[in-house]
CSV table of C-alpha atoms and ligand atoms in Angstrom, one decimal:
chain,number,residue,atom,x,y,z
Q,1,MET,CA,59.5,9.5,16.6
Q,2,ASP,CA,58.5,5.9,15.8
Q,3,LEU,CA,55.4,6.3,18.0
Q,4,LEU,CA,54.4,9.5,16.3
Q,5,LEU,CA,54.6,7.8,12.8
Q,6,LEU,CA,52.6,4.9,14.1
Q,7,LEU,CA,49.9,7.3,15.4
Q,8,LEU,CA,49.8,9.2,12.1
Q,9,LEU,CA,49.5,5.9,10.2
Q,10,THR,CA,46.7,4.7,12.4
Q,11,CYS,CA,44.8,8.0,12.0
Q,12,ALA,CA,45.2,7.9,8.3
Q,13,ALA,CA,43.9,4.4,8.1
Q,14,ALA,CA,41.0,5.1,10.5
Q,15,LEU,CA,39.7,8.3,8.9
Q,16,PRO,CA,38.5,7.2,5.5
Q,17,SER,CA,36.8,4.1,6.8
Q,18,ALA,CA,34.7,6.1,9.2
Q,19,SER,CA,32.7,7.6,6.3
Q,20,SER,CA,31.7,4.3,4.6
Q,21,ASP,CA,29.3,1.8,5.9
Q,22,PRO,CA,28.6,-1.6,4.3
Q,23,ASP,CA,25.0,-1.8,5.4
Q,24,ASP,CA,24.1,1.7,4.0
Q,25,GLU,CA,25.9,0.7,0.8
Q,26,ALA,CA,23.8,-2.4,0.4
Q,27,CYS,CA,20.7,-0.5,1.3
Q,28,LEU,CA,21.3,2.3,-1.3
Q,29,THR,CA,22.5,-0.1,-4.0
Q,30,GLN,CA,19.5,-2.3,-3.7
Q,31,LEU,CA,17.0,0.6,-3.4
Q,32,SER,CA,18.4,2.2,-6.6
Q,33,GLN,CA,18.0,-1.1,-8.4
Q,34,SER,CA,14.4,-1.7,-7.3
Q,35,LEU,CA,13.2,1.9,-8.0
Q,36,ARG,CA,12.9,3.2,-11.5
Q,37,ASP,CA,13.8,6.8,-12.3
Q,38,PRO,CA,12.5,7.5,-15.8
Q,39,LEU,CA,13.0,11.3,-15.6
Q,40,LYS,CA,16.6,10.8,-14.2
Q,41,ASN,CA,15.8,12.9,-11.2
Q,42,LEU,CA,18.1,11.0,-8.8
Q,43,GLN,CA,21.4,12.9,-9.4
Q,44,ASN,CA,24.6,11.3,-8.2
Q,45,TRP,CA,22.8,8.0,-7.4
Q,46,THR,CA,25.7,5.9,-8.6
Q,47,LYS,CA,27.8,3.0,-7.3
Q,48,SER,CA,30.8,5.1,-6.4
Q,49,THR,CA,28.6,7.4,-4.2
Q,50,PHE,CA,26.8,4.5,-2.5
Q,51,ALA,CA,30.2,3.2,-1.3
Q,52,ASN,CA,30.8,6.6,0.4
Q,53,PRO,CA,27.5,8.5,0.6
Q,54,CYS,CA,28.5,10.5,3.7
Q,55,SER,CA,31.4,12.5,4.9
Q,56,GLY,CA,30.5,13.0,8.5
Q,57,PHE,CA,27.4,15.1,8.4
Q,58,THR,CA,27.6,15.9,4.7
Q,59,SER,CA,25.8,13.8,2.2
Q,60,TYR,CA,26.8,13.4,-1.5
Q,61,LEU,CA,23.4,11.9,-2.3
Q,62,PRO,CA,20.6,14.5,-2.9
Q,63,GLY,CA,17.7,13.4,-0.8
Q,64,ALA,CA,19.8,11.7,1.8
Q,65,THR,CA,20.9,13.3,5.1
Q,66,CYS,CA,23.8,12.0,7.1
Q,67,ASN,CA,24.5,11.9,10.8
Q,68,ASN,CA,27.9,10.8,11.9
Q,69,GLY,CA,28.7,8.9,8.7
Q,70,ARG,CA,25.4,7.0,8.5
Q,71,ILE,CA,22.2,7.9,6.6
Q,72,TYR,CA,19.5,8.9,8.9
Q,73,LYS,CA,17.0,10.6,6.6
Q,74,LEU,CA,15.9,9.7,3.1
Q,75,SER,CA,13.5,12.1,1.4
Q,76,LEU,CA,12.7,11.3,-2.3
Q,77,THR,CA,9.4,13.0,-2.8
Q,78,ASN,CA,7.6,14.1,-6.0
Q,79,LEU,CA,10.3,12.7,-8.3
Q,80,SER,CA,8.1,10.5,-10.6
Q,81,LEU,CA,9.8,7.4,-9.3
Q,82,GLN,CA,8.4,4.0,-10.3
Q,83,GLY,CA,9.3,0.4,-9.4
Q,84,SER,CA,9.2,-1.0,-5.9
Q,85,ILE,CA,10.7,-0.6,-2.5
Q,86,SER,CA,13.6,-3.0,-1.9
Q,87,PRO,CA,13.4,-5.0,1.4
Q,88,PHE,CA,17.2,-4.2,1.7
Q,89,LEU,CA,16.2,-0.7,2.6
Q,90,SER,CA,16.0,-2.2,6.0
Q,91,ASN,CA,19.9,-2.3,5.9
Q,92,CYS,CA,19.9,1.5,6.5
Q,93,THR,CA,19.5,0.7,10.2
Q,94,ASN,CA,20.1,4.3,11.4
Q,95,LEU,CA,17.2,5.6,9.3
Q,96,GLN,CA,14.9,7.8,11.4
Q,97,SER,CA,12.9,9.3,8.6
Q,98,LEU,CA,11.7,7.8,5.3
Q,99,ASP,CA,9.7,9.9,2.9
Q,100,LEU,CA,9.0,8.5,-0.6
Q,101,SER,CA,5.7,10.3,-0.9
Q,102,SER,CA,4.1,11.5,-4.2
Q,103,ASN,CA,5.7,9.1,-6.6
Q,104,SER,CA,4.3,6.2,-8.6
Q,105,ILE,CA,5.9,3.4,-6.6
Q,106,SER,CA,4.1,0.1,-6.6
Q,107,GLY,CA,4.5,-3.3,-4.9
Q,108,PRO,CA,4.2,-4.1,-1.2
Q,109,ILE,CA,5.5,-2.3,1.9
Q,110,PRO,CA,8.4,-4.6,2.9
Q,111,GLN,CA,7.8,-6.4,6.2
Q,112,ASP,CA,11.6,-6.1,6.7
Q,113,PHE,CA,10.9,-2.5,7.7
Q,114,GLN,CA,10.7,-4.1,11.2
Q,115,TYR,CA,14.5,-3.9,11.3
Q,116,LEU,CA,14.4,-0.1,11.0
Q,117,VAL,CA,14.3,0.1,14.8
Q,118,ASN,CA,15.1,3.9,14.8
Q,119,LEU,CA,12.4,4.8,12.4
Q,120,ALA,CA,10.2,7.7,13.6
Q,121,VAL,CA,8.7,9.0,10.3
Q,122,LEU,CA,7.3,6.8,7.6
Q,123,ASN,CA,5.6,8.7,4.7
Q,124,LEU,CA,4.8,6.6,1.7
Q,125,SER,CA,1.6,8.6,0.8
Q,126,ALA,CA,0.4,9.2,-2.8
Q,127,ASN,CA,1.9,6.2,-4.5
Q,128,ARG,CA,0.5,2.9,-5.9
Q,129,LEU,CA,1.5,0.6,-3.1
Q,130,GLN,CA,-0.4,-2.7,-2.9
Q,131,GLY,CA,-0.9,-5.5,-0.5
Q,132,GLU,CA,-1.4,-5.3,3.2
Q,133,ILE,CA,0.0,-3.0,5.9
Q,134,PRO,CA,2.7,-5.3,7.5
Q,135,PRO,CA,1.9,-5.7,11.2
Q,136,GLN,CA,5.7,-6.1,11.7
Q,137,ILE,CA,6.2,-2.3,11.5
Q,138,THR,CA,4.9,-2.3,15.1
Q,139,PHE,CA,8.5,-3.4,16.0
Q,140,CYS,CA,9.6,0.2,15.0
Q,141,ALA,CA,8.7,1.4,18.4
Q,142,TYR,CA,9.7,5.0,17.8
Q,143,LEU,CA,7.3,5.5,15.0
Q,144,ASN,CA,5.3,8.7,15.5
Q,145,VAL,CA,4.2,9.4,11.9
Q,146,ILE,CA,2.7,6.8,9.6
Q,147,ASP,CA,1.3,8.4,6.5
Q,148,LEU,CA,0.1,5.8,3.9
Q,149,HIS,CA,-2.8,7.8,2.4
Q,150,ASP,CA,-3.7,7.6,-1.3
Q,151,ASN,CA,-2.4,4.1,-2.2
Q,152,LEU,CA,-3.9,0.8,-3.2
Q,153,LEU,CA,-3.5,-1.0,0.1
Q,154,THR,CA,-5.9,-3.9,0.9
Q,155,GLY,CA,-6.8,-6.0,3.9
Q,156,GLN,CA,-7.4,-5.0,7.4
Q,157,ILE,CA,-5.6,-2.4,9.6
Q,158,PRO,CA,-3.3,-4.5,11.9
Q,159,GLN,CA,-4.6,-4.5,15.4
Q,160,GLN,CA,-0.9,-4.3,16.7
Q,161,LEU,CA,-0.5,-0.7,15.3
Q,162,GLY,CA,-2.4,0.4,18.4
Q,163,LEU,CA,0.6,-0.6,20.5
Q,164,LEU,CA,2.7,2.3,19.0
Q,165,ALA,CA,2.6,4.6,22.0
Q,166,ARG,CA,4.3,7.5,20.2
Q,167,LEU,CA,2.1,7.5,17.2
Q,168,SER,CA,0.8,11.1,16.8
Q,169,ALA,CA,0.0,11.2,13.1
Q,170,PHE,CA,-1.7,8.3,11.2
Q,171,ASP,CA,-3.3,8.5,7.8
Q,172,VAL,CA,-4.5,5.5,5.7
Q,173,SER,CA,-7.3,7.4,3.9
Q,174,SER,CA,-8.0,6.7,0.3
Q,175,ASN,CA,-6.9,3.1,0.0
Q,176,LYS,CA,-8.8,-0.2,-0.4
Q,177,LEU,CA,-8.7,-1.3,3.2
Q,178,SER,CA,-11.6,-3.3,4.7
Q,179,GLY,CA,-12.8,-4.6,8.0
Q,180,PRO,CA,-13.1,-3.0,11.4
Q,181,ILE,CA,-10.9,-0.1,12.6
Q,182,PRO,CA,-9.0,-1.5,15.6
Q,183,THR,CA,-10.4,0.2,18.7
Q,184,SER,CA,-6.8,0.7,19.9
Q,185,LEU,CA,-6.4,3.2,17.0
Q,186,GLY,CA,-10.0,4.5,16.4
Q,187,ASN,CA,-10.7,5.2,20.0
Q,188,ARG,CA,-7.3,5.7,21.7
Q,189,SER,CA,-7.5,5.8,25.4
Q,190,GLY,CA,-5.7,8.0,28.0
Q,191,THR,CA,-3.4,10.8,26.9
Q,192,LEU,CA,-2.7,9.4,23.4
Q,193,PRO,CA,-3.5,11.8,20.6
Q,194,LYS,CA,-7.0,11.1,19.2
Q,195,LEU,CA,-7.4,10.2,15.5
Q,196,ASN,CA,-10.5,11.5,13.7
Q,197,ALA,CA,-12.4,10.2,10.6
Q,198,THR,CA,-10.0,12.1,8.3
Q,199,SER,CA,-7.4,9.4,8.9
Q,200,PHE,CA,-9.6,6.6,7.7
Q,201,GLU,CA,-12.1,7.8,5.1
Q,202,GLY,CA,-12.0,6.9,1.4
Q,203,ASN,CA,-11.8,3.1,2.1
Q,204,LYS,CA,-15.0,1.5,0.8
Q,205,ASP,CA,-15.2,-1.4,3.2
Q,206,LEU,CA,-13.6,0.1,6.4
Q,207,TYR,CA,-16.0,0.6,9.3
Q,208,GLY,CA,-16.2,1.3,13.0
Q,209,TYR,CA,-15.5,4.4,15.1
Q,210,PRO,CA,-14.6,7.1,14.1
Q,211,LEU,CA,-16.2,6.0,10.8
Q,212,PRO,CA,-19.9,4.8,10.8
Q,213,PRO,CA,-20.5,1.3,12.0
Q,214,MET,CA,-20.7,-1.7,9.6
Q,215,LYS,CA,-23.7,-1.4,7.3
Q,216,SER,CA,-26.1,-4.1,8.2
Q,217,LYS,CA,-24.9,-6.7,5.7
Q,218,GLY,CA,-27.6,-9.2,6.7
Q,219,LEU,CA,-30.4,-7.0,5.4
Q,220,SER,CA,-28.7,-6.2,2.1
Q,221,VAL,CA,-27.9,-9.9,1.5
Q,222,LEU,CA,-31.6,-10.6,2.1
Q,223,VAL,CA,-32.6,-7.9,-0.3
Q,224,ILE,CA,-30.2,-9.2,-2.9
Q,225,VAL,CA,-31.5,-12.7,-2.5
Q,226,GLY,CA,-35.1,-11.4,-2.7
Q,227,ILE,CA,-34.4,-9.4,-5.9
Q,228,GLY,CA,-32.7,-12.5,-7.4
Q,229,LEU,CA,-35.5,-14.9,-6.5
Q,230,GLY,CA,-38.2,-12.4,-7.6
Q,231,SER,CA,-36.6,-11.7,-11.0
Q,232,GLY,CA,-36.0,-15.4,-11.4
Q,233,LEU,CA,-39.6,-16.2,-10.8
Q,234,ALA,CA,-40.8,-13.3,-13.0
Q,235,SER,CA,-38.7,-14.5,-15.9
Q,236,LEU,CA,-39.8,-18.1,-15.4
Q,237,VAL,CA,-43.5,-17.0,-15.5
Q,238,LEU,CA,-42.8,-14.8,-18.6
Q,239,SER,CA,-41.0,-17.5,-20.6
Q,240,PHE,CA,-43.7,-20.0,-19.6
Q,241,THR,CA,-46.4,-17.7,-20.9
Q,242,GLY,CA,-44.3,-17.2,-24.0
Q,243,VAL,CA,-44.0,-20.9,-24.6
Q,244,CYS,CA,-47.7,-21.3,-24.0
Q,245,ILE,CA,-48.6,-18.6,-26.5
Q,246,TRP,CA,-46.2,-20.1,-29.1
Q,247,LEU,CA,-47.6,-23.6,-28.6
Q,248,LYS,CA,-51.2,-22.2,-28.9
Q,249,ILE,CA,-50.3,-20.4,-32.2
Q,250,THR,CA,-48.5,-23.5,-33.7
Q,251,GLU,CA,-51.4,-25.6,-32.7
Q,252,GLU,CA,-53.8,-23.3,-34.4
Q,253,LYS,CA,-51.5,-23.1,-37.5
Q,254,MET,CA,-51.2,-26.9,-37.6
Q,255,ALA,CA,-55.0,-27.3,-37.3
Q,256,ALA,CA,-55.4,-24.9,-40.2
Q,257,GLU,CA,-52.8,-26.7,-42.3
Q,258,GLU,CA,-54.4,-30.0,-41.5
Q,259,GLY,CA,-57.8,-28.6,-42.7
Q,260,LYS,CA,-56.2,-27.5,-46.0
Q,261,VAL,CA,-54.5,-30.8,-46.5
Q,262,SER,CA,-57.6,-32.8,-45.9
Q,263,GLN,CA,-59.3,-30.6,-48.4
Q,264,ILE,CA,-56.7,-31.2,-51.1
Q,265,MET,CA,-56.1,-34.9,-50.5
Q,266,PRO,CA,-58.8,-37.1,-51.8
Q,267,ASP,CA,-60.4,-39.4,-49.2
Q,268,TYR,CA,-59.9,-43.1,-49.8
M,1,LIG,C1,28.4,13.7,-6.0
M,1,LIG,O1,29.2,12.9,-5.3
M,1,LIG,C2,30.6,13.3,-5.3
M,1,LIG,C3,31.4,12.3,-4.5
M,1,LIG,O2,31.1,11.0,-4.8
M,1,LIG,C4,30.7,14.7,-4.7
M,1,LIG,O3,32.0,15.1,-4.8
M,1,LIG,C5,29.8,15.6,-5.4
M,1,LIG,O4,29.8,16.9,-4.7
M,1,LIG,C6,28.4,15.1,-5.4
M,1,LIG,N1,27.5,16.0,-6.1
M,1,LIG,C7,26.3,16.4,-5.6
M,1,LIG,C8,25.4,17.2,-6.5
M,1,LIG,O5,26.0,16.2,-4.4
M,2,LIG,C1,6.0,18.1,-8.1
M,2,LIG,O1,6.8,18.2,-9.2
M,2,LIG,C2,6.3,18.8,-10.3
M,2,LIG,C3,7.2,18.8,-11.5
M,2,LIG,O2,8.5,18.7,-11.1
M,2,LIG,C4,5.9,20.3,-9.9
M,2,LIG,O3,5.3,21.0,-11.0
M,2,LIG,C5,4.9,20.2,-8.8
M,2,LIG,O4,4.7,21.6,-8.3
M,2,LIG,C6,5.5,19.4,-7.6
M,2,LIG,N1,4.5,19.3,-6.6
M,2,LIG,C7,4.8,19.5,-5.3
M,2,LIG,C8,3.6,19.3,-4.4
M,2,LIG,O5,5.8,19.8,-4.9
M,3,LIG,C1,19.9,-6.6,4.6
M,3,LIG,O1,18.5,-6.8,4.3
M,3,LIG,C2,18.2,-8.0,3.8
M,3,LIG,C3,16.7,-8.0,3.4
M,3,LIG,O2,15.9,-7.5,4.5
M,3,LIG,C4,18.4,-9.1,4.9
M,3,LIG,O3,18.1,-10.4,4.5
M,3,LIG,C5,19.9,-9.0,5.4
M,3,LIG,O4,20.1,-9.8,6.5
M,3,LIG,C6,20.3,-7.6,5.7
M,3,LIG,N1,21.7,-7.5,6.0
M,3,LIG,C7,22.2,-7.0,7.1
M,3,LIG,C8,23.6,-7.0,7.2
M,3,LIG,O5,21.5,-6.6,8.0
M,4,LIG,C1,3.6,13.1,3.7
M,4,LIG,O1,4.0,13.7,2.5
M,4,LIG,C2,3.0,14.4,1.9
M,4,LIG,C3,3.4,14.8,0.5
M,4,LIG,O2,4.8,15.1,0.4
M,4,LIG,C4,2.7,15.6,2.7
M,4,LIG,O3,1.7,16.4,2.1
M,4,LIG,C5,2.2,15.1,4.1
M,4,LIG,O4,2.0,16.2,4.9
M,4,LIG,C6,3.2,14.2,4.7
M,4,LIG,N1,2.6,13.6,5.9
M,4,LIG,C7,3.0,13.9,7.2
M,4,LIG,C8,2.2,13.3,8.2
M,4,LIG,O5,3.8,14.8,7.4
M,5,LIG,C1,-14.3,5.0,23.4
M,5,LIG,O1,-13.7,4.6,24.6
M,5,LIG,C2,-14.3,5.0,25.8
M,5,LIG,C3,-13.5,4.6,27.0
M,5,LIG,O2,-12.2,4.3,26.7
M,5,LIG,C4,-15.7,4.5,25.9
M,5,LIG,O3,-16.4,5.0,27.0
M,5,LIG,C5,-16.5,4.8,24.6
M,5,LIG,O4,-17.7,4.2,24.6
M,5,LIG,C6,-15.7,4.4,23.4
M,5,LIG,N1,-16.4,4.9,22.2
M,5,LIG,C7,-16.6,4.1,21.1
M,5,LIG,C8,-17.4,4.7,20.0
M,5,LIG,O5,-16.3,2.9,21.1
M,6,LIG,C1,-9.0,15.9,12.1
M,6,LIG,O1,-7.8,16.1,12.7
M,6,LIG,C2,-6.9,17.0,11.9
M,6,LIG,C3,-5.6,17.2,12.6
M,6,LIG,O2,-5.2,16.0,13.2
M,6,LIG,C4,-7.6,18.3,11.6
M,6,LIG,O3,-6.8,19.1,10.7
M,6,LIG,C5,-9.0,18.1,10.9
M,6,LIG,O4,-9.6,19.3,10.8
M,6,LIG,C6,-9.8,17.1,11.8
M,6,LIG,N1,-11.0,16.8,11.0
M,6,LIG,C7,-12.2,16.7,11.6
M,6,LIG,C8,-13.3,16.4,10.7
M,6,LIG,O5,-12.4,16.9,12.8
């Protein structure tokens, strides 16, 4: 009898705690603070729900999907969200899919994403993300989708991304990236899925296969220097001629005045 009571008590104590996770709570709380939601599209995104977002496989948070009491999918797309992505999102360590596409989110891609070691899908496309693509996301070894198209990302594409052996979809088109496309991505070897130009186009200063090679910068620099020197010389000649003509005119005027003066003034 006593044993049964003890078992029941243990069960009752163990059950509710199974559906709350302090890491997911920190992740959601911080994310909701860093994002701005001007149209109030995030229903039920409140403190009380963050403390208990999952009940087994059911989620009380629209946009979140649960697996065994942990958040494993977050899809907040086309909700007019602004603000930035909190680095604490990396506390959702069971996350396999993160889709924040088609919002107006700005700021950097947190390098702390490296702690999302289960992440397979990362879709941050069609936002206003700035800064560089953090090479640390290479630590998310299961990544098979990286879609960052249509943002304001700058800098080079990290060489290390070529190490992601499961990568089957990669899109960084329409950003402000520059420099060479790493061969490990642009010309993948063996059985790895090939990426074509569509993944890279719309970046003014990005070059190399499958995009065209670097425009011969040496020539264009020479041409620019030539044009600069030429126009400098031309304007020098022009202004010199101008000054000469002006001097000539003043000289003639002065000579004429002198003539008049000498006519008026009596000679002593
Ligand atoms: C909001 O969360 C509460 C629990 O915190 C839940 O009972 C309710 O069904 C949720 N509403 C929606 C729309 O998911
Ligand atoms: C995005 O949301 C707007 C307004 O809610 C809607 O009109 C539009 O069709 C949505 N776009 C997509 C691609 O779902
Ligand atoms: C939560 O994320 C922050 C920012 O990345 C990190 O500093 C902190 O160690 C994380 N906490 C846990 C428990 O992982
Ligand atoms: C990323 O999201 C956009 C918009 O929601 C969608 O059109 C696109 O197909 C997604 N990318 C991948 C690789 O699934
Ligand atoms: C792509 O790689 C193959 C061998 O891996 C090589 O023969 C080929 O020249 C490379 N193409 C370019 C454009 O770099
Ligand atoms: C590039 O590949 C995608 C699929 O990955 C395909 O839909 C598209 O048509 C290809 N574009 C070109 C120019 O080959």
